[in-house]
Amino acid sequence: MSIKNIRLEVMQLLEKKVDTFMNDYLIPVEKIWQPTDLLPDSEKETFFEEVKELREIAKDLPYDFWVVLVGDTITEEALPTYESWLMEVEGVDNEERNGWSRWIRSWTGEENRHGDVLNKYLYLSGRVNMREIEMTTQHLINDGFDIGTGKDPYKNFVYTSFQELATYVSHNRVAQMAKKYGDNKLSKMCKLIAGDEMRHHHAYSEFVNQIFQVDPSEMMLAFQYMMKQKIVMPAHFLRESGQKISSAFEQFSDSAQRIGVYTAADYVDIMQKLIDKWKIDQINGLTDEAEKARDYLMKLPARMARISDRLVIPETSHVFKWVQPALVK
Ligand SMILES: [Fe+2]
Ligand SMILES: [Fe+2]
């Protein structure tokens, strides 16, 4: 049987458990938080007071912080790219509305609240240029992404396991920073988003875990493949209006590194967490090739850590069209 057919069989096998996965890792619509719970309520008389307070508190947050929050928001807002990509993965069948497509739709439904709430917060804050942000978002959706997974479910689940944890880390750090600056509402918002990301990380890494149990060698090779080519961030094509594709991504990640929201050390840390979580050192029944992949993976975090130690981040930020320095500290 071809590799592709085996993957399809494995996906069909796991699909039988999709209801359990949805129960364990997603929260019913009526129970989960909604953006409105965290924002000034426009139906109430107190709305303008609440907005005024939000804007006052927002004044204390520094430049890099806004850049990171904007970049995170845009990343979340490019959700159509991620949903349509995942719908194309082998074993996901939206036409048949099979279990996996149901998972993807429901995951998307949860994710959609992230960009929604952050966008509304930014709009109300008065600290950022919304039109520029909107143009970047539209560009990013137009540009799509290229994460090197193809339609392979194994590679895609490695990617999503990694990425959900990476977004957990960054939203959680933003929450901590917001708290430090006295913005408790923004802090709560980012904390709740981080909580969603963590649940999603648990889900996708459980899918990988289960694949390891039935197709260990191929799963190991897929993990190695993804780590070798490196996990590119979903917003790696980020650009400002009138600029070339990808031109803003590095400057955005420099801001994130500078304030410690997401760093090269976090990348290595996530890799190590995945290796531990999937008990890579204990997986049995591997082919020779997969054994070699395991050896490679076990040594990779230490190797990457040495490289990330040498990284130098510019001390000052690029001036983004999204955030006017005059409006921010
Ligand atoms: Fe998200
Ligand atoms: Fe996510």
Coordinates of C-alpha atoms and ligand atoms in Angstrom, one line a residue:
M1 CA 0.0 0.0 0.0
S2 CA 1.3 3.5 -0.8
I3 CA 2.2 5.9 2.0
K4 CA -0.7 8.2 1.0
N5 CA -3.2 5.3 1.3
I6 CA -1.9 4.3 4.7
R7 CA -2.2 7.9 5.9
L8 CA -5.8 8.0 4.7
E9 CA -6.5 4.7 6.5
V10 CA -5.0 6.1 9.7
M11 CA -7.1 9.3 9.4
Q12 CA -10.2 7.2 8.9
L13 CA -9.3 5.2 12.0
L14 CA -8.9 8.3 14.1
E15 CA -11.9 9.9 12.6
K16 CA -14.0 7.5 14.6
K17 CA -12.9 9.3 17.7
V18 CA -13.6 12.9 16.5
D19 CA -16.7 13.2 18.8
T20 CA -14.5 12.3 21.8
F21 CA -11.9 14.8 20.6
M22 CA -14.5 17.5 20.3
N23 CA -15.8 16.7 23.8
D24 CA -12.4 16.7 25.3
Y25 CA -10.8 19.7 23.6
L26 CA -13.5 22.1 22.4
I27 CA -16.1 24.0 24.4
P28 CA -19.7 24.2 23.4
V29 CA -20.8 27.6 21.9
E30 CA -23.2 28.4 24.7
K31 CA -20.5 27.9 27.3
I32 CA -17.4 29.5 25.8
W33 CA -16.5 33.1 26.3
Q34 CA -17.4 35.6 23.5
P35 CA -15.6 38.9 22.5
T36 CA -18.5 40.9 23.9
D37 CA -17.9 39.5 27.4
L38 CA -14.5 41.2 27.4
L39 CA -15.3 44.5 25.8
P40 CA -17.4 47.6 26.6
D41 CA -21.0 46.7 26.1
S42 CA -22.4 49.0 23.4
E43 CA -26.0 48.3 24.4
K44 CA -25.3 50.0 27.8
E45 CA -25.4 53.6 28.8
T46 CA -22.0 53.1 30.4
F47 CA -20.4 52.3 27.0
F48 CA -18.7 55.6 26.4
E49 CA -17.4 55.7 30.0
E50 CA -16.0 52.2 29.6
V51 CA -14.4 53.2 26.3
K52 CA -12.8 56.2 27.8
E53 CA -11.4 54.2 30.6
L54 CA -10.0 51.6 28.1
R55 CA -8.3 54.4 26.2
E56 CA -6.8 56.0 29.3
I57 CA -5.3 52.7 30.4
A58 CA -4.0 51.9 26.9
K59 CA -1.9 55.1 27.0
D60 CA 0.8 53.4 29.2
L61 CA 1.6 50.6 26.9
P62 CA 5.0 50.9 25.0
Y63 CA 5.7 50.9 21.2
D64 CA 6.9 47.3 20.8
F65 CA 4.0 46.1 22.8
W66 CA 1.5 47.7 20.2
V67 CA 3.5 46.3 17.3
V68 CA 3.3 42.8 18.8
L69 CA -0.4 43.1 19.6
V70 CA -1.1 44.3 16.1
G71 CA 1.0 41.5 14.5
D72 CA -0.7 38.9 16.7
T73 CA -4.1 40.3 15.8
I74 CA -3.4 40.2 12.0
T75 CA -2.1 36.6 12.4
E76 CA -5.4 35.6 14.0
E77 CA -7.4 37.5 11.4
A78 CA -5.8 35.6 8.6
L79 CA -7.9 32.6 9.8
P80 CA -9.5 32.0 6.3
T81 CA -6.0 30.9 5.1
Y82 CA -5.6 28.4 7.8
E83 CA -9.1 26.9 7.6
S84 CA -9.0 26.5 3.8
W85 CA -5.6 24.9 4.1
L86 CA -6.6 22.4 6.7
M87 CA -9.7 21.5 4.7
E88 CA -7.4 20.3 1.9
V89 CA -5.5 17.9 4.2
E90 CA -5.8 14.2 3.2
G91 CA -8.6 12.6 5.2
V92 CA -10.5 15.9 5.7
D93 CA -13.5 15.9 3.5
N94 CA -15.7 19.0 3.7
E95 CA -17.9 17.8 0.8
E96 CA -18.9 14.7 2.7
R97 CA -18.9 16.8 5.9
N98 CA -16.9 14.0 7.5
G99 CA -15.7 14.0 11.2
W100 CA -12.4 15.7 10.4
S101 CA -14.1 18.5 8.5
R102 CA -16.4 19.0 11.5
W103 CA -13.4 19.2 13.7
I104 CA -11.8 21.9 11.4
R105 CA -15.0 23.9 11.3
S106 CA -15.4 23.9 15.1
W107 CA -11.8 24.7 15.7
T108 CA -12.1 27.6 13.3
G109 CA -15.2 28.7 15.1
E110 CA -13.2 28.9 18.3
E111 CA -10.3 30.6 16.7
N112 CA -12.4 33.2 15.0
R113 CA -13.2 34.8 18.3
H114 CA -9.5 35.7 18.8
G115 CA -9.0 38.0 15.9
D116 CA -12.5 39.4 16.6
V117 CA -11.9 40.4 20.2
L118 CA -8.4 41.8 19.5
N119 CA -9.5 43.8 16.5
K120 CA -12.2 45.4 18.5
Y121 CA -9.9 46.2 21.3
L122 CA -7.3 47.8 19.0
Y123 CA -10.1 49.8 17.3
L124 CA -11.3 51.2 20.6
S125 CA -7.8 51.8 22.0
G126 CA -7.1 54.8 19.7
R127 CA -3.4 53.9 19.7
V128 CA -3.1 52.3 16.3
N129 CA -3.9 53.1 12.6
M130 CA -6.7 50.7 11.9
R131 CA -6.8 51.3 8.2
E132 CA -3.1 50.3 7.9
I133 CA -3.8 47.2 10.0
E134 CA -6.8 46.3 7.8
M135 CA -4.7 46.7 4.6
T136 CA -2.0 44.4 6.1
T137 CA -4.6 41.8 7.0
Q138 CA -6.1 41.9 3.5
H139 CA -2.6 41.5 2.0
L140 CA -1.8 38.6 4.3
I141 CA -5.0 36.8 3.3
N142 CA -4.3 37.5 -0.3
D143 CA -0.7 36.2 0.0
G144 CA -1.7 33.1 2.0
F145 CA 1.1 31.1 3.5
D146 CA 3.5 28.3 2.6
I147 CA 4.2 26.1 5.6
G148 CA 5.8 23.2 3.7
T149 CA 3.4 20.5 4.9
G150 CA 1.6 19.7 1.6
K151 CA -1.6 17.9 2.2
D152 CA 0.1 15.4 4.6
P153 CA -2.0 15.1 7.8
Y154 CA 1.1 13.9 9.8
K155 CA 3.1 17.0 8.9
N156 CA 0.1 19.3 9.3
F157 CA -0.6 17.9 12.8
V158 CA 3.1 18.5 13.7
Y159 CA 2.7 22.1 12.5
T160 CA -0.5 22.7 14.4
S161 CA 0.8 21.1 17.5
F162 CA 3.8 23.4 17.4
Q163 CA 1.9 26.5 16.3
E164 CA -0.9 26.3 18.9
L165 CA 1.8 26.1 21.6
A166 CA 3.7 29.0 20.1
T167 CA 0.5 31.2 20.1
Y168 CA -0.2 30.1 23.7
V169 CA 3.3 31.3 24.7
S170 CA 2.9 34.7 22.9
H171 CA -0.6 35.5 24.0
N172 CA 0.2 34.5 27.5
R173 CA 3.3 36.7 27.6
V174 CA 1.3 39.6 26.2
A175 CA -1.3 39.0 29.0
Q176 CA 1.5 39.2 31.6
M177 CA 2.9 42.4 30.1
A178 CA -0.5 44.0 29.9
K179 CA -1.0 43.2 33.6
K180 CA 2.3 44.8 34.5
Y181 CA 1.2 48.0 32.8
G182 CA -2.1 48.0 34.6
D183 CA -4.3 46.9 31.7
N184 CA -6.2 44.1 33.5
K185 CA -8.9 43.8 30.9
L186 CA -6.5 43.4 28.0
S187 CA -4.6 41.0 30.2
K188 CA -7.7 38.9 30.8
M189 CA -8.5 38.9 27.1
C190 CA -5.1 37.6 26.1
K191 CA -5.1 35.1 29.0
L192 CA -8.4 33.6 27.7
I193 CA -7.1 33.4 24.2
A194 CA -4.0 31.7 25.4
G195 CA -6.2 29.2 27.2
D196 CA -7.9 28.3 23.9
E197 CA -4.6 27.9 22.2
M198 CA -3.4 25.5 24.9
R199 CA -6.5 23.3 24.5
H200 CA -6.0 23.3 20.8
H201 CA -2.3 22.4 21.3
H202 CA -3.4 19.5 23.5
A203 CA -5.8 18.3 20.8
Y204 CA -3.4 18.4 17.9
S205 CA -0.6 16.8 19.9
E206 CA -3.0 14.1 20.9
F207 CA -3.7 13.4 17.2
V208 CA 0.0 13.0 16.7
N209 CA 0.3 10.8 19.7
Q210 CA -2.3 8.5 18.4
I211 CA -0.7 8.4 15.0
F212 CA 2.6 7.4 16.7
Q213 CA 0.8 4.4 18.1
V214 CA -0.3 3.0 14.7
D215 CA 2.3 4.3 12.2
P216 CA 5.4 5.2 14.3
S217 CA 8.1 5.2 11.6
E218 CA 6.2 7.5 9.2
M219 CA 5.1 9.8 12.0
M220 CA 8.7 10.1 13.1
L221 CA 9.9 10.9 9.6
A222 CA 7.2 13.6 9.3
F223 CA 8.2 15.1 12.6
Q224 CA 11.9 15.1 11.5
Y225 CA 10.9 16.7 8.2
M226 CA 9.0 19.5 9.8
M227 CA 11.8 20.2 12.3
K228 CA 14.5 20.1 9.6
Q229 CA 12.8 22.6 7.4
K230 CA 11.8 24.7 10.5
I231 CA 8.3 25.8 11.5
V232 CA 7.6 29.0 9.6
M233 CA 5.1 31.3 11.3
P234 CA 1.7 31.6 9.8
A235 CA 2.2 35.4 9.2
H236 CA 5.6 34.9 7.5
F237 CA 4.3 36.8 4.4
L238 CA 3.4 39.8 6.5
R239 CA 3.8 43.2 4.8
E240 CA 2.7 46.8 5.3
S241 CA 0.7 48.6 2.7
G242 CA 2.6 49.4 -0.5
Q243 CA 5.5 47.1 0.5
K244 CA 6.8 43.8 -0.8
I245 CA 5.6 40.4 0.4
S246 CA 7.1 39.3 3.7
S247 CA 8.9 42.6 4.3
A248 CA 7.4 43.3 7.7
F249 CA 7.7 39.8 9.2
E250 CA 11.2 40.1 10.5
Q251 CA 10.7 43.5 12.0
F252 CA 7.6 42.2 13.7
S253 CA 9.4 39.2 15.1
D254 CA 12.3 41.5 16.2
S255 CA 9.7 43.5 18.3
A256 CA 8.4 40.2 19.8
Q257 CA 12.0 39.1 20.6
R258 CA 12.9 42.5 22.1
I259 CA 10.1 42.5 24.6
G260 CA 10.4 38.7 25.2
V261 CA 6.9 37.8 23.9
Y262 CA 8.2 35.1 21.6
T263 CA 11.9 34.4 21.2
A264 CA 14.3 32.0 19.5
A265 CA 14.7 30.3 22.9
D266 CA 10.9 29.7 23.0
Y267 CA 11.1 28.0 19.6
V268 CA 13.7 25.6 21.0
D269 CA 11.7 25.1 24.2
I270 CA 8.5 24.2 22.2
M271 CA 10.5 21.7 20.2
Q272 CA 11.7 20.1 23.4
K273 CA 8.2 20.0 24.8
L274 CA 6.9 18.1 21.8
I275 CA 9.8 15.6 22.0
D276 CA 8.9 15.0 25.7
K277 CA 5.2 14.9 25.1
W278 CA 5.4 12.3 22.4
K279 CA 8.1 10.4 24.3
I280 CA 10.2 10.3 21.2
D281 CA 13.0 8.4 23.1
Q282 CA 10.6 5.5 23.9
I283 CA 8.9 4.8 20.6
N284 CA 9.2 1.2 19.5
G285 CA 9.1 -0.6 16.2
L286 CA 10.9 1.9 14.1
T287 CA 12.6 1.3 10.8
D288 CA 16.3 2.1 10.4
E289 CA 15.5 5.3 8.7
A290 CA 13.1 6.3 11.4
E291 CA 15.6 5.4 14.1
K292 CA 18.0 7.8 12.5
A293 CA 15.3 10.5 12.4
R294 CA 14.8 9.9 16.1
D295 CA 18.5 10.4 16.8
Y296 CA 18.4 13.6 14.8
L297 CA 15.4 14.9 16.7
M298 CA 16.7 14.0 20.2
K299 CA 19.9 16.1 19.5
L300 CA 18.2 19.0 17.7
P301 CA 17.1 21.2 20.6
A302 CA 20.6 21.4 22.1
R303 CA 22.0 22.2 18.6
M304 CA 19.3 24.9 18.0
A305 CA 19.9 26.4 21.4
R306 CA 23.5 27.0 20.5
I307 CA 22.5 28.8 17.4
S308 CA 19.7 30.9 19.1
D309 CA 22.2 32.1 21.7
R310 CA 24.2 33.8 19.0
L311 CA 21.2 35.7 17.6
V312 CA 21.4 39.5 17.8
I313 CA 18.2 41.6 17.8
P314 CA 18.3 45.3 16.8
E315 CA 17.8 47.6 19.8
T316 CA 15.3 49.9 18.3
S317 CA 12.1 49.2 16.4
H318 CA 11.3 49.7 12.8
V319 CA 8.6 52.4 12.6
F320 CA 5.4 50.6 11.4
K321 CA 2.6 52.2 9.6
W322 CA 0.3 50.4 12.0
V323 CA 1.5 52.4 15.1
Q324 CA 2.4 56.0 15.1
P325 CA 5.2 56.6 17.6
A326 CA 3.8 60.0 18.6
L327 CA 0.7 58.3 19.9
V328 CA 2.7 55.8 22.0
K329 CA 5.3 56.1 24.7
Ligands
FE1 FE -5.9 31.9 17.9
FE2 FE -4.6 28.8 17.5

